[in-house]
CSV table of C-alpha atoms in Angstrom, one decimal:
chain,number,residue,atom,x,y,z
A,12,MET,CA,-10.8,-15.7,-18.0
A,13,GLU,CA,-9.1,-17.7,-20.8
A,14,ALA,CA,-11.9,-20.3,-20.6
A,15,ILE,CA,-14.6,-17.6,-21.0
A,16,ILE,CA,-12.8,-16.2,-24.0
A,17,THR,CA,-12.6,-19.5,-25.7
A,18,TRP,CA,-16.3,-20.2,-24.8
A,19,LEU,CA,-17.4,-16.9,-26.1
A,20,SER,CA,-15.6,-17.2,-29.4
A,21,ALA,CA,-17.1,-20.7,-29.8
A,22,ILE,CA,-20.8,-19.9,-29.2
A,23,ILE,CA,-20.9,-16.8,-31.3
A,24,PRO,CA,-20.0,-17.9,-34.9
A,25,GLY,CA,-17.6,-15.7,-36.8
A,26,MET,CA,-16.2,-14.0,-33.7
A,27,PRO,CA,-12.4,-14.0,-33.8
A,28,PRO,CA,-10.8,-14.8,-30.4
A,29,ALA,CA,-9.2,-11.4,-30.3
A,30,THR,CA,-12.6,-9.7,-30.3
A,31,ALA,CA,-13.9,-12.1,-27.7
A,32,ARG,CA,-10.8,-11.3,-25.6
A,33,LEU,CA,-11.5,-7.6,-25.9
A,34,ILE,CA,-15.1,-8.0,-24.9
A,35,VAL,CA,-14.2,-10.1,-21.8
A,36,TYR,CA,-11.5,-7.7,-20.8
A,37,ALA,CA,-13.8,-4.7,-21.2
A,38,LEU,CA,-16.5,-6.3,-19.1
A,39,TYR,CA,-14.1,-7.3,-16.4
A,40,SER,CA,-12.5,-3.8,-16.4
A,41,ALA,CA,-15.9,-2.2,-16.2
A,42,ALA,CA,-16.9,-4.4,-13.3
A,43,LEU,CA,-13.7,-3.6,-11.5
A,44,ALA,CA,-13.8,0.1,-12.2
A,45,PHE,CA,-17.5,0.8,-11.5
A,46,MET,CA,-18.8,-1.9,-9.2
A,47,ALA,CA,-15.7,-2.6,-7.0
A,48,PRO,CA,-15.4,1.0,-5.7
A,49,VAL,CA,-19.1,1.2,-4.8
A,50,ALA,CA,-19.2,-2.2,-3.1
A,51,LEU,CA,-15.9,-1.9,-1.3
A,52,VAL,CA,-16.3,1.7,-0.1
A,53,VAL,CA,-19.9,1.3,1.1
A,54,GLY,CA,-19.1,-2.1,2.7
A,55,TYR,CA,-15.8,-1.1,4.3
A,56,THR,CA,-16.9,2.3,5.6
A,57,TYR,CA,-19.9,0.5,7.3
A,58,MET,CA,-17.6,-2.3,8.6
A,59,GLU,CA,-15.0,0.1,9.9
A,60,ARG,CA,-17.5,2.3,11.7
A,61,LYS,CA,-19.2,-0.7,13.3
A,62,VAL,CA,-15.9,-2.3,14.3
A,63,LEU,CA,-14.5,0.9,15.7
A,64,ALA,CA,-17.8,1.5,17.5
A,65,ARG,CA,-17.7,-2.0,19.1
A,66,ILE,CA,-14.1,-1.4,20.2
A,67,GLN,CA,-15.0,2.0,21.7
A,68,ASP,CA,-18.2,0.6,23.3
A,69,ARG,CA,-20.6,2.5,21.1
A,70,ILE,CA,-23.3,1.3,18.7
A,71,GLY,CA,-22.2,3.0,15.5
A,72,PRO,CA,-24.4,3.9,12.5
A,73,ASN,CA,-27.9,2.5,13.2
A,74,MET,CA,-30.3,5.1,11.7
A,75,ALA,CA,-30.1,4.8,7.9
A,76,GLY,CA,-31.8,1.6,6.9
A,77,PRO,CA,-31.9,-1.6,8.9
A,78,LEU,CA,-28.9,-1.7,11.3
A,79,GLY,CA,-27.6,1.4,9.5
A,80,LEU,CA,-26.7,-0.6,6.4
A,81,LEU,CA,-27.7,2.2,4.1
A,82,GLN,CA,-25.3,4.7,5.8
A,83,GLY,CA,-22.8,4.4,3.0
A,84,PHE,CA,-25.3,5.3,0.3
A,85,ALA,CA,-26.6,8.2,2.4
A,86,ASP,CA,-23.0,9.5,2.6
A,87,ALA,CA,-22.6,9.1,-1.1
A,88,VAL,CA,-25.6,11.2,-1.9
A,89,LYS,CA,-24.4,13.8,0.6
A,90,MET,CA,-21.0,14.0,-1.1
A,91,LEU,CA,-22.6,14.3,-4.5
A,92,THR,CA,-24.7,17.3,-3.5
A,93,LYS,CA,-22.0,19.1,-1.6
A,94,GLU,CA,-20.7,22.4,-3.0
A,95,ASP,CA,-17.2,22.2,-4.3
A,96,VAL,CA,-14.9,24.8,-2.9
A,97,THR,CA,-11.5,25.4,-4.7
A,98,PRO,CA,-9.3,27.9,-2.8
A,99,THR,CA,-8.3,30.9,-5.0
A,100,ASN,CA,-4.7,30.4,-4.2
A,101,ALA,CA,-4.6,26.7,-5.2
A,102,ASP,CA,-2.9,25.4,-8.4
A,103,ARG,CA,-6.1,24.4,-10.0
A,104,THR,CA,-4.9,21.8,-12.6
A,105,ILE,CA,-2.9,19.8,-10.1
A,106,PHE,CA,-5.5,20.3,-7.4
A,107,ASN,CA,-8.2,18.7,-9.6
A,108,ILE,CA,-6.0,15.9,-11.0
A,109,ALA,CA,-4.9,14.7,-7.6
A,110,PRO,CA,-8.1,13.0,-6.3
A,111,ALA,CA,-8.7,11.3,-9.6
A,112,LEU,CA,-5.1,10.0,-9.6
A,113,ALA,CA,-5.6,8.7,-6.0
A,114,THR,CA,-8.4,6.5,-7.2
A,115,ILE,CA,-6.9,5.5,-10.6
A,116,ALA,CA,-3.7,4.3,-9.0
A,117,VAL,CA,-5.5,1.9,-6.7
A,118,LEU,CA,-7.8,0.6,-9.3
A,119,LEU,CA,-4.9,-0.3,-11.6
A,120,VAL,CA,-3.5,-2.6,-9.0
A,121,PHE,CA,-6.6,-4.8,-9.4
A,122,ALA,CA,-5.2,-5.8,-12.8
A,123,VAL,CA,-2.7,-8.2,-11.3
A,124,LEU,CA,-4.7,-9.3,-8.3
A,125,PRO,CA,-5.8,-13.0,-8.6
A,126,VAL,CA,-9.2,-12.8,-6.9
A,127,ALA,CA,-10.3,-16.3,-7.9
A,128,PRO,CA,-8.7,-19.3,-9.7
A,129,GLY,CA,-8.0,-18.2,-13.2
A,130,VAL,CA,-9.7,-14.8,-12.7
A,131,ILE,CA,-6.9,-12.3,-13.0
A,132,GLY,CA,-6.9,-9.4,-15.4
A,133,SER,CA,-3.4,-9.9,-16.6
A,134,ASP,CA,-0.8,-12.1,-15.0
A,135,LEU,CA,2.1,-9.8,-15.8
A,136,PRO,CA,5.6,-11.3,-15.7
A,137,MET,CA,6.7,-8.5,-13.4
A,138,GLY,CA,3.5,-8.6,-11.3
A,139,VAL,CA,4.9,-7.6,-7.9
A,140,ILE,CA,6.9,-4.7,-9.4
A,141,TYR,CA,3.8,-3.5,-11.1
A,142,VAL,CA,2.0,-3.5,-7.7
A,143,ILE,CA,4.8,-1.3,-6.2
A,144,ALA,CA,5.1,0.9,-9.2
A,145,VAL,CA,1.4,1.6,-9.6
A,146,GLY,CA,1.1,2.1,-5.8
A,147,GLY,CA,3.7,4.8,-6.2
A,148,PHE,CA,1.2,6.9,-8.2
A,149,GLY,CA,-1.0,7.0,-5.1
A,150,GLU,CA,1.8,8.6,-3.1
A,151,LEU,CA,2.3,11.1,-6.0
A,152,ALA,CA,-1.4,12.0,-5.7
A,153,VAL,CA,-1.1,12.7,-2.0
A,154,LEU,CA,2.0,14.8,-2.7
A,155,MET,CA,0.3,16.7,-5.5
A,156,ALA,CA,-2.8,17.4,-3.4
A,157,GLY,CA,-0.7,18.7,-0.5
A,158,TRP,CA,1.4,20.9,-2.6
A,159,ALA,CA,-1.3,22.2,-4.9
A,160,SER,CA,-3.6,23.2,-2.1
A,161,ASN,CA,-1.3,26.1,-1.1
A,162,ASN,CA,-2.2,25.5,2.5
A,163,LYS,CA,0.4,25.1,5.3
A,164,PHE,CA,-1.4,22.2,6.9
A,165,ALA,CA,-1.6,20.4,3.5
A,166,LEU,CA,2.0,21.2,2.8
A,167,LEU,CA,3.2,19.7,6.1
A,168,SER,CA,1.2,16.6,5.2
A,169,ALA,CA,3.0,16.5,1.8
A,170,PHE,CA,6.3,16.7,3.6
A,171,ARG,CA,5.3,13.7,5.7
A,172,VAL,CA,4.4,11.7,2.6
A,173,VAL,CA,7.9,12.1,1.3
A,174,ALA,CA,9.3,10.9,4.5
A,175,GLN,CA,6.8,8.2,5.4
A,176,LEU,CA,5.4,6.6,2.3
A,177,ILE,CA,8.6,6.2,0.4
A,178,ALA,CA,10.5,5.0,3.5
A,179,TYR,CA,8.0,2.1,4.1
A,180,GLU,CA,8.3,1.1,0.5
A,181,ILE,CA,11.8,-0.3,1.2
A,182,PRO,CA,10.8,-3.1,3.7
A,183,MET,CA,7.8,-3.8,1.5
A,184,VAL,CA,10.0,-4.3,-1.5
A,185,LEU,CA,12.5,-6.3,0.5
A,186,THR,CA,9.9,-8.7,1.8
A,187,ILE,CA,8.4,-9.0,-1.7
A,188,LEU,CA,11.9,-9.9,-2.8
A,189,THR,CA,11.9,-12.7,-0.1
A,190,VAL,CA,8.7,-14.1,-1.5
A,191,THR,CA,10.0,-13.9,-5.0
A,192,LEU,CA,13.1,-15.8,-3.9
A,193,VAL,CA,11.0,-18.7,-2.5
A,194,ALA,CA,8.4,-18.7,-5.3
A,195,GLY,CA,11.0,-18.2,-8.1
A,196,SER,CA,8.7,-15.9,-10.0
A,197,MET,CA,7.4,-12.3,-9.9
A,198,LYS,CA,4.0,-13.4,-11.4
A,199,MET,CA,1.1,-13.2,-8.9
A,200,GLY,CA,-0.3,-16.4,-10.3
A,201,ASP,CA,3.0,-18.3,-9.9
A,202,ILE,CA,3.4,-17.0,-6.3
A,203,VAL,CA,-0.1,-18.3,-5.5
A,204,ALA,CA,0.8,-21.6,-7.2
A,205,ALA,CA,4.0,-21.9,-5.2
A,206,GLN,CA,2.2,-21.8,-1.8
A,207,ASP,CA,1.6,-25.4,-1.1
A,208,VAL,CA,2.2,-24.2,2.4
A,209,PRO,CA,1.2,-20.6,2.7
A,210,PHE,CA,4.2,-18.3,3.1
A,211,ILE,CA,2.8,-16.9,6.4
A,212,VAL,CA,3.8,-20.3,7.9
A,213,THR,CA,7.3,-20.5,6.4
A,214,LEU,CA,8.1,-16.8,6.3
A,215,PRO,CA,6.2,-15.3,9.3
A,216,VAL,CA,8.8,-12.5,9.9
A,217,ALA,CA,8.5,-11.4,6.3
A,218,PHE,CA,4.7,-11.4,6.6
A,219,LEU,CA,4.7,-9.3,9.7
A,220,ILE,CA,7.1,-6.7,8.1
A,221,PHE,CA,5.0,-6.7,4.9
A,222,PHE,CA,1.8,-6.2,6.8
A,223,LEU,CA,3.2,-3.4,8.9
A,224,ALA,CA,4.6,-1.7,5.8
A,225,SER,CA,1.3,-2.1,4.1
A,226,ILE,CA,-0.5,-0.3,6.9
A,227,ALA,CA,2.0,2.5,6.7
A,228,GLU,CA,1.7,2.6,2.9
A,229,ILE,CA,-2.0,3.2,3.0
A,230,GLY,CA,-1.5,5.8,5.7
A,231,ARG,CA,-3.8,4.2,8.3
A,232,SER,CA,-3.5,4.5,12.0
A,233,PRO,CA,-1.1,4.1,13.8
A,234,PHE,CA,0.8,5.5,10.8
A,235,ASP,CA,-1.8,8.2,9.8
A,236,LEU,CA,0.6,11.1,10.2
A,237,LEU,CA,-0.5,12.3,6.7
A,238,GLU,CA,-3.9,13.3,8.1
A,239,ALA,CA,-3.2,13.7,11.8
A,240,GLU,CA,-6.3,15.5,12.9
A,241,SER,CA,-4.9,16.9,16.1
A,242,GLU,CA,-1.8,18.4,14.5
A,243,ILE,CA,-2.5,19.3,10.9
A,244,VAL,CA,-6.3,19.3,10.7
A,245,ALA,CA,-6.9,16.8,7.9
A,246,GLY,CA,-3.5,17.0,6.1
A,247,PHE,CA,-3.4,16.8,2.4
A,248,HIS,CA,-7.2,16.9,1.9
A,249,VAL,CA,-7.9,19.8,4.1
A,250,GLU,CA,-8.9,22.1,1.2
A,251,TYR,CA,-11.0,19.4,-0.6
A,252,SER,CA,-14.7,19.2,-0.4
A,253,GLY,CA,-17.6,17.4,-2.1
A,254,MET,CA,-16.8,14.8,-4.7
A,255,LYS,CA,-13.1,15.6,-4.9
A,256,PHE,CA,-12.8,14.7,-1.2
A,257,ALA,CA,-14.9,11.6,-1.9
A,258,PHE,CA,-12.4,10.4,-4.4
A,259,PHE,CA,-9.6,10.5,-1.9
A,260,PHE,CA,-11.9,8.6,0.4
A,261,ILE,CA,-12.7,6.0,-2.3
A,262,GLY,CA,-9.1,5.6,-3.0
A,263,GLU,CA,-8.3,5.1,0.6
A,264,TYR,CA,-10.9,2.4,1.2
A,265,MET,CA,-10.0,0.6,-2.0
A,266,HIS,CA,-6.4,0.8,-1.0
A,267,LEU,CA,-7.4,-0.9,2.2
A,268,PHE,CA,-8.8,-3.8,0.2
A,269,VAL,CA,-6.0,-3.9,-2.3
A,270,ALA,CA,-3.3,-3.9,0.4
A,271,ALA,CA,-5.0,-6.7,2.3
A,272,GLY,CA,-5.6,-8.6,-1.0
A,273,VAL,CA,-1.9,-8.3,-2.0
A,274,ALA,CA,-0.9,-9.5,1.4
A,275,ALA,CA,-3.3,-12.4,1.2
A,276,THR,CA,-2.1,-13.3,-2.2
A,277,LEU,CA,1.6,-13.1,-1.3
A,278,PHE,CA,1.5,-14.7,2.1
A,279,LEU,CA,-1.9,-16.5,2.8
A,280,GLY,CA,-2.1,-18.5,-0.4
A,281,GLY,CA,-4.5,-16.2,-2.2
A,282,TRP,CA,-7.5,-18.2,-3.5
A,283,ARG,CA,-6.0,-21.5,-2.5
A,284,GLY,CA,-8.0,-23.8,-0.2
A,285,PRO,CA,-9.7,-27.2,-0.2
A,286,GLY,CA,-11.8,-27.6,-3.4
A,287,ALA,CA,-10.6,-24.5,-5.1
A,288,SER,CA,-9.5,-25.1,-8.7
A,289,PRO,CA,-9.6,-23.1,-12.0
A,290,ASP,CA,-11.3,-26.1,-13.8
A,291,THR,CA,-14.9,-26.1,-12.5
A,292,ILE,CA,-17.3,-23.3,-11.7
A,293,LEU,CA,-17.7,-24.5,-8.2
A,294,GLY,CA,-13.9,-24.5,-7.8
A,295,VAL,CA,-13.7,-20.9,-9.0
A,296,VAL,CA,-16.5,-19.7,-6.7
A,297,LEU,CA,-14.8,-21.5,-3.7
A,298,GLY,CA,-11.5,-19.9,-4.6
A,299,PHE,CA,-13.2,-16.5,-4.6
A,300,ILE,CA,-14.7,-17.2,-1.2
A,301,TYR,CA,-11.4,-18.2,0.2
A,302,PHE,CA,-9.7,-15.1,-1.2
A,303,SER,CA,-12.5,-12.9,0.3
A,304,ILE,CA,-12.3,-14.5,3.7
A,305,LYS,CA,-8.5,-14.2,3.9
A,306,THR,CA,-8.6,-10.6,2.6
A,307,ASN,CA,-11.3,-9.6,5.0
A,308,ILE,CA,-9.5,-11.1,8.0
A,309,LEU,CA,-6.6,-8.9,7.1
A,310,VAL,CA,-8.9,-5.9,6.7
A,311,PHE,CA,-10.4,-6.6,10.1
A,312,VAL,CA,-7.0,-6.8,11.7
A,313,MET,CA,-6.1,-3.4,10.2
A,314,MET,CA,-9.3,-1.9,11.6
A,315,TRP,CA,-8.6,-3.6,15.0
A,316,VAL,CA,-5.1,-2.0,15.0
A,317,ARG,CA,-6.7,1.4,14.2
A,318,GLY,CA,-9.1,1.1,17.1
A,319,THR,CA,-6.4,-0.1,19.5
A,320,LEU,CA,-3.1,1.8,18.9
A,321,PHE,CA,-2.5,5.5,19.1
A,322,ARG,CA,-0.6,7.5,16.4
A,323,ILE,CA,3.2,7.3,16.7
A,324,ARG,CA,5.6,10.2,16.5
A,325,ILE,CA,7.3,11.0,13.2
A,326,ASP,CA,10.8,10.4,14.5
A,327,HIS,CA,9.7,7.1,16.0
A,328,LEU,CA,8.0,6.2,12.7
A,329,LEU,CA,11.2,6.8,10.7
A,330,ASP,CA,13.4,5.1,13.3
A,331,LEU,CA,11.1,2.1,13.3
A,332,ASN,CA,11.6,1.9,9.5
A,333,TRP,CA,15.2,2.7,8.9
A,334,LYS,CA,16.7,1.3,12.1
A,335,PHE,CA,14.5,-1.8,12.5
A,336,LEU,CA,12.4,-2.9,9.6
A,337,VAL,CA,15.0,-2.3,6.9
A,338,PRO,CA,17.8,-4.2,8.6
A,339,VAL,CA,15.5,-7.0,9.7
A,340,SER,CA,14.0,-7.4,6.2
A,341,LEU,CA,17.5,-7.5,4.7
A,342,LEU,CA,18.5,-10.1,7.3
A,343,THR,CA,15.4,-12.2,6.5
A,344,MET,CA,16.1,-12.1,2.8
A,345,LEU,CA,19.7,-13.2,3.3
A,346,ALA,CA,18.7,-16.0,5.7
A,347,VAL,CA,16.1,-17.2,3.3
A,348,ALA,CA,18.5,-17.2,0.4
A,349,LEU,CA,21.0,-19.1,2.5
A,350,VAL,CA,18.4,-21.8,3.5
A,351,LEU,CA,17.3,-22.2,-0.1
A,352,LYS,CA,20.9,-23.1,-1.2
A,353,LEU,CA,21.6,-25.5,1.6
A,354,PRO,CA,22.2,-28.9,0.0
A,355,VAL,CA,21.0,-31.0,3.0
A,356,LEU,CA,17.4,-29.6,2.7
A,357,GLY,CA,16.4,-31.7,-0.3
A,358,SER,CA,12.8,-32.5,0.5
A,359,PRO,CA,10.2,-29.7,0.6
A,360,ILE,CA,9.2,-30.4,4.2
A,361,LEU,CA,12.8,-30.0,5.3
A,362,GLN,CA,13.0,-26.8,3.4
A,363,TRP,CA,9.9,-25.4,4.9
A,364,GLY,CA,11.2,-26.3,8.3
A,365,GLY,CA,14.5,-24.6,7.5
A,366,LEU,CA,12.8,-21.5,6.3
A,367,LEU,CA,10.7,-21.3,9.5
A,368,LEU,CA,13.7,-21.9,11.7
A,369,ALA,CA,15.6,-19.2,9.8
A,370,ASN,CA,12.7,-16.8,10.4
A,371,ILE,CA,12.5,-17.6,14.1
A,372,ILE,CA,16.3,-17.1,14.4
A,373,VAL,CA,16.0,-13.7,12.6
A,374,ALA,CA,13.1,-12.7,14.9
A,375,ALA,CA,15.0,-13.7,18.0
A,376,VAL,CA,18.2,-11.9,16.9
A,377,SER,CA,16.4,-8.7,16.0
A,378,LEU,CA,14.3,-8.6,19.2
A,379,ALA,CA,17.5,-9.2,21.2
A,380,ALA,CA,19.1,-6.3,19.4
A,381,VAL,CA,16.2,-4.0,20.1
A,382,VAL,CA,16.2,-5.0,23.8
A,383,PHE,CA,20.0,-4.4,23.9
A,384,ALA,CA,19.7,-1.0,22.2
A,385,ALA,CA,16.8,0.0,24.4
A,386,ARG,CA,18.7,-0.9,27.6
A,387,ARG,CA,21.8,0.9,26.4
A,388,SER,CA,20.0,4.1,25.5
A,389,GLN,CA,18.0,3.9,28.8
A,390,SER,CA,21.1,3.5,30.9
A,391,ALA,CA,22.8,6.3,28.9
A,392,ALA,CA,19.8,8.5,29.5
A,393,LEU,CA,20.0,7.7,33.3
A,394,ARG,CA,23.6,8.6,33.4
A,395,GLY,CA,22.9,11.8,31.5
A,396,VAL,CA,25.1,10.9,28.5
A,397,ALA,CA,23.9,12.4,25.3
A,398,GLY,CA,24.4,11.3,21.8
A,399,VAL,CA,23.6,7.6,22.0
A,400,ASP,CA,21.7,6.8,18.9
A,401,SER,CA,19.4,3.9,19.4
B,28,LEU,CA,4.4,-8.9,-23.6
B,29,SER,CA,2.3,-6.3,-25.3
B,30,SER,CA,-0.8,-8.5,-25.0
B,31,ASP,CA,-0.1,-8.7,-21.3
B,32,PHE,CA,-0.6,-5.0,-21.0
B,33,LEU,CA,-3.8,-5.0,-23.1
B,34,PHE,CA,-5.9,-5.5,-20.0
B,35,VAL,CA,-4.0,-2.9,-18.1
B,36,GLY,CA,-4.7,-0.4,-20.9
B,37,ILE,CA,-8.4,-1.2,-21.0
B,38,LEU,CA,-8.6,-1.0,-17.2
B,39,LEU,CA,-6.8,2.3,-17.3
B,40,ILE,CA,-9.4,3.7,-19.7
B,41,PHE,CA,-12.2,2.6,-17.4
B,42,SER,CA,-10.6,3.8,-14.2
B,43,ILE,CA,-10.1,7.2,-15.8
B,44,LEU,CA,-13.8,7.2,-16.7
B,45,LEU,CA,-14.8,6.6,-13.1
B,46,PRO,CA,-13.5,9.9,-11.6
B,47,VAL,CA,-14.5,11.8,-14.8
B,48,ALA,CA,-18.1,10.4,-14.5
B,49,GLY,CA,-18.2,11.0,-10.7
B,50,LEU,CA,-16.9,14.5,-10.8
B,51,GLY,CA,-18.9,15.4,-13.9
B,52,PHE,CA,-22.1,14.2,-12.3
B,53,ALA,CA,-21.4,16.1,-9.1
B,54,TRP,CA,-20.6,19.2,-11.2
B,55,VAL,CA,-24.0,19.1,-12.7
B,56,ILE,CA,-26.1,18.7,-9.5
B,57,ARG,CA,-24.0,20.5,-6.9
B,58,PRO,CA,-24.8,24.0,-5.8
B,59,LYS,CA,-22.4,26.8,-6.9
B,60,LYS,CA,-22.4,29.8,-4.6
B,61,PRO,CA,-18.7,30.9,-4.4
B,62,ASN,CA,-17.6,33.9,-2.4
B,63,PRO,CA,-14.1,35.2,-1.6
B,64,ILE,CA,-14.3,34.3,2.1
B,65,LYS,CA,-15.3,30.7,1.3
B,66,GLN,CA,-12.5,30.3,-1.2
B,67,SER,CA,-9.8,31.7,1.1
B,68,THR,CA,-7.2,29.3,2.4
B,69,TYR,CA,-8.4,27.3,5.4
B,70,GLU,CA,-6.5,28.6,8.4
B,71,CYS,CA,-7.9,29.8,11.7
B,72,GLY,CA,-10.3,32.2,10.0
B,73,ILE,CA,-7.7,34.8,9.1
B,74,GLU,CA,-5.6,35.4,6.0
B,75,THR,CA,-2.6,33.2,5.6
B,76,ILE,CA,0.6,35.1,6.2
B,77,GLY,CA,3.1,34.4,3.4
B,78,GLU,CA,3.3,31.8,0.8
B,79,ALA,CA,2.7,28.1,1.6
B,80,TRP,CA,5.0,27.1,-1.2
B,81,VAL,CA,8.2,27.2,0.8
B,82,GLN,CA,11.4,25.2,0.6
B,83,PHE,CA,11.3,21.6,1.9
B,84,LYS,CA,13.5,20.9,4.9
B,85,ALA,CA,16.8,19.3,3.8
B,86,GLN,CA,16.2,16.4,6.1
B,87,TYR,CA,13.5,15.0,3.8
B,88,TYR,CA,16.0,15.0,0.9
B,89,ILE,CA,18.4,12.9,2.9
B,90,TYR,CA,15.7,10.3,3.6
B,91,ALA,CA,14.8,10.3,0.0
B,92,LEU,CA,18.4,9.7,-1.0
B,93,VAL,CA,18.7,6.7,1.3
B,94,PHE,CA,15.5,5.5,-0.2
B,95,VAL,CA,16.9,5.7,-3.7
B,96,ILE,CA,19.9,3.6,-2.7
B,97,PHE,CA,17.7,0.8,-1.5
B,98,ASP,CA,15.1,1.0,-4.2
B,99,VAL,CA,17.7,0.7,-6.9
B,100,GLU,CA,19.2,-2.1,-5.0
B,101,ALA,CA,15.8,-3.9,-5.0
B,102,VAL,CA,15.6,-3.4,-8.8
B,103,PHE,CA,19.0,-5.1,-9.2
B,104,LEU,CA,18.0,-7.9,-6.8
B,105,LEU,CA,14.6,-8.9,-8.2
B,106,PRO,CA,16.0,-10.5,-11.4
B,107,TRP,CA,18.5,-12.3,-9.1
B,108,ALA,CA,15.6,-13.6,-7.0
B,109,VAL,CA,13.6,-14.8,-9.9
B,110,ALA,CA,16.5,-16.8,-11.4
B,111,TYR,CA,17.8,-17.9,-7.9
B,112,ASP,CA,17.1,-21.6,-8.1
B,113,ARG,CA,19.0,-21.9,-11.4
B,114,LEU,CA,22.0,-20.0,-10.2
B,115,PRO,CA,25.1,-21.6,-8.7
B,116,LEU,CA,26.1,-21.2,-5.1
B,117,PHE,CA,28.3,-18.4,-6.0
B,118,ALA,CA,25.2,-16.2,-6.7
B,119,LEU,CA,24.6,-16.3,-3.0
B,120,VAL,CA,28.1,-15.0,-2.2
B,121,GLU,CA,27.7,-12.3,-4.8
B,122,ALA,CA,24.4,-11.2,-3.2
B,123,PHE,CA,26.0,-11.2,0.2
B,124,ILE,CA,28.8,-8.9,-1.1
B,125,PHE,CA,26.3,-6.6,-2.8
B,126,ILE,CA,24.1,-6.3,0.2
B,127,PHE,CA,27.2,-5.9,2.5
B,128,ILE,CA,28.2,-2.8,0.5
B,129,LEU,CA,24.6,-1.4,0.8
B,130,VAL,CA,24.6,-2.1,4.5
B,131,LEU,CA,27.8,-0.2,4.8
B,132,ALA,CA,26.0,2.7,3.2
B,133,LEU,CA,23.2,2.4,5.7
B,134,VAL,CA,25.6,2.2,8.6
B,135,TYR,CA,27.4,5.3,7.2
B,136,ALA,CA,24.2,7.2,7.0
B,137,TRP,CA,23.2,6.1,10.5
B,138,ARG,CA,26.6,7.1,12.0
B,139,LYS,CA,26.5,10.4,10.2
B,140,GLY,CA,23.2,11.1,11.9
B,141,ALA,CA,21.3,11.3,8.6
B,142,LEU,CA,18.6,9.0,10.1
B,143,ARG,CA,18.1,11.1,13.2
B,144,TRP,CA,15.1,13.4,13.1
B,145,SER,CA,15.9,16.9,14.2
């Protein structure tokens, strides 16, 4: 980005660097805001339907275009020409703002996502907090939609947002804290630079917790209680139709990419890989390819999980968070902090080993605790004793 | 710092433009044939009985309160994490004490049954 700005102000005589910066920023923003949604939504809806179809032993979309590749465009045209129905009882202003907010909140996260070496909108000093904070607007959009619809199904969904989405933010923030501890910075760029060994190797427990919390945050199966079809029809977007529904859909599929992208940046080394560097064009392209591969692997895993697991109950969902993920992520963070201050681990390799060992110990301890708690509650249930809180 | 947010501001303008353009275009080309039945609340084909804007169950507030405890904690811990390699060993002890107090709060909420879904 910086290189393009200098280049642009050099080739056009009389252009001040500030103007060049503005132009480059505007072009990159326009690309993110107008091209990314189309590409990601069309691509991921097709991919998701094909992947789920394979898992369920079906063919999936195959009529629109070769191999059904034009299915996404057909859907887009259908959405555009659908009649928009706003219920008379709804709170119109909030009802109309909510789908737009759902999309805007996700788009804004792209600003701090390093998609290729040197290609990052703005490497904010508080990058990871920005991701969490802007992500919070998406939750607000769901709550607004559920509340403004004045529909009981939508309202139940809005209740669940309060319980689920905010709850899973805690383990997410705590694992980000762990990453920040090791990287020594909240900048996304610095976190990528710190990963000579990707954090998934040194902090596997933190990665698993972060990934789980990400799936819950974007409200995908098995955590899709917000829109549990069999219980509350479609949840918060039951009253939405046409393009307004489409914007929730766009928001959801971009969120899928963004969540996987943030996970890839924080734990899989982002754009790093052999040959990737911000200095040459080839290096930048390679970096973008590595980033895309890592992100799409995570997206695929999310689809795989969706096709494999069933929806979990809300009390199990909350128990999993408060009684398992939060304590384990706290424990991981403390263990990592302890390892980083150990004076014997002078060399980086020893430190990586120490971090990995600490993670394995944390995993073993927490799994043992779960098994112990499960056995205790099981034997209590067998004896008919009530009140044991697992 | 303000120049850091320049890009965020520009991106915000463009990302507001996207839904405005999308919804505006759909508004132009979509059919408009409203009728009272179509615009009634979606529920089993009969009129909804009573308001949907009811009071939230108190349980949700308890979860939200526990959430606030931990979110504020994270805000305090993030600067600590950034400066961690420059801090003396005592910073670790301080963090342990800080988190210990928070864990006490979690254990208290757990024991009180605030984390049990009823």
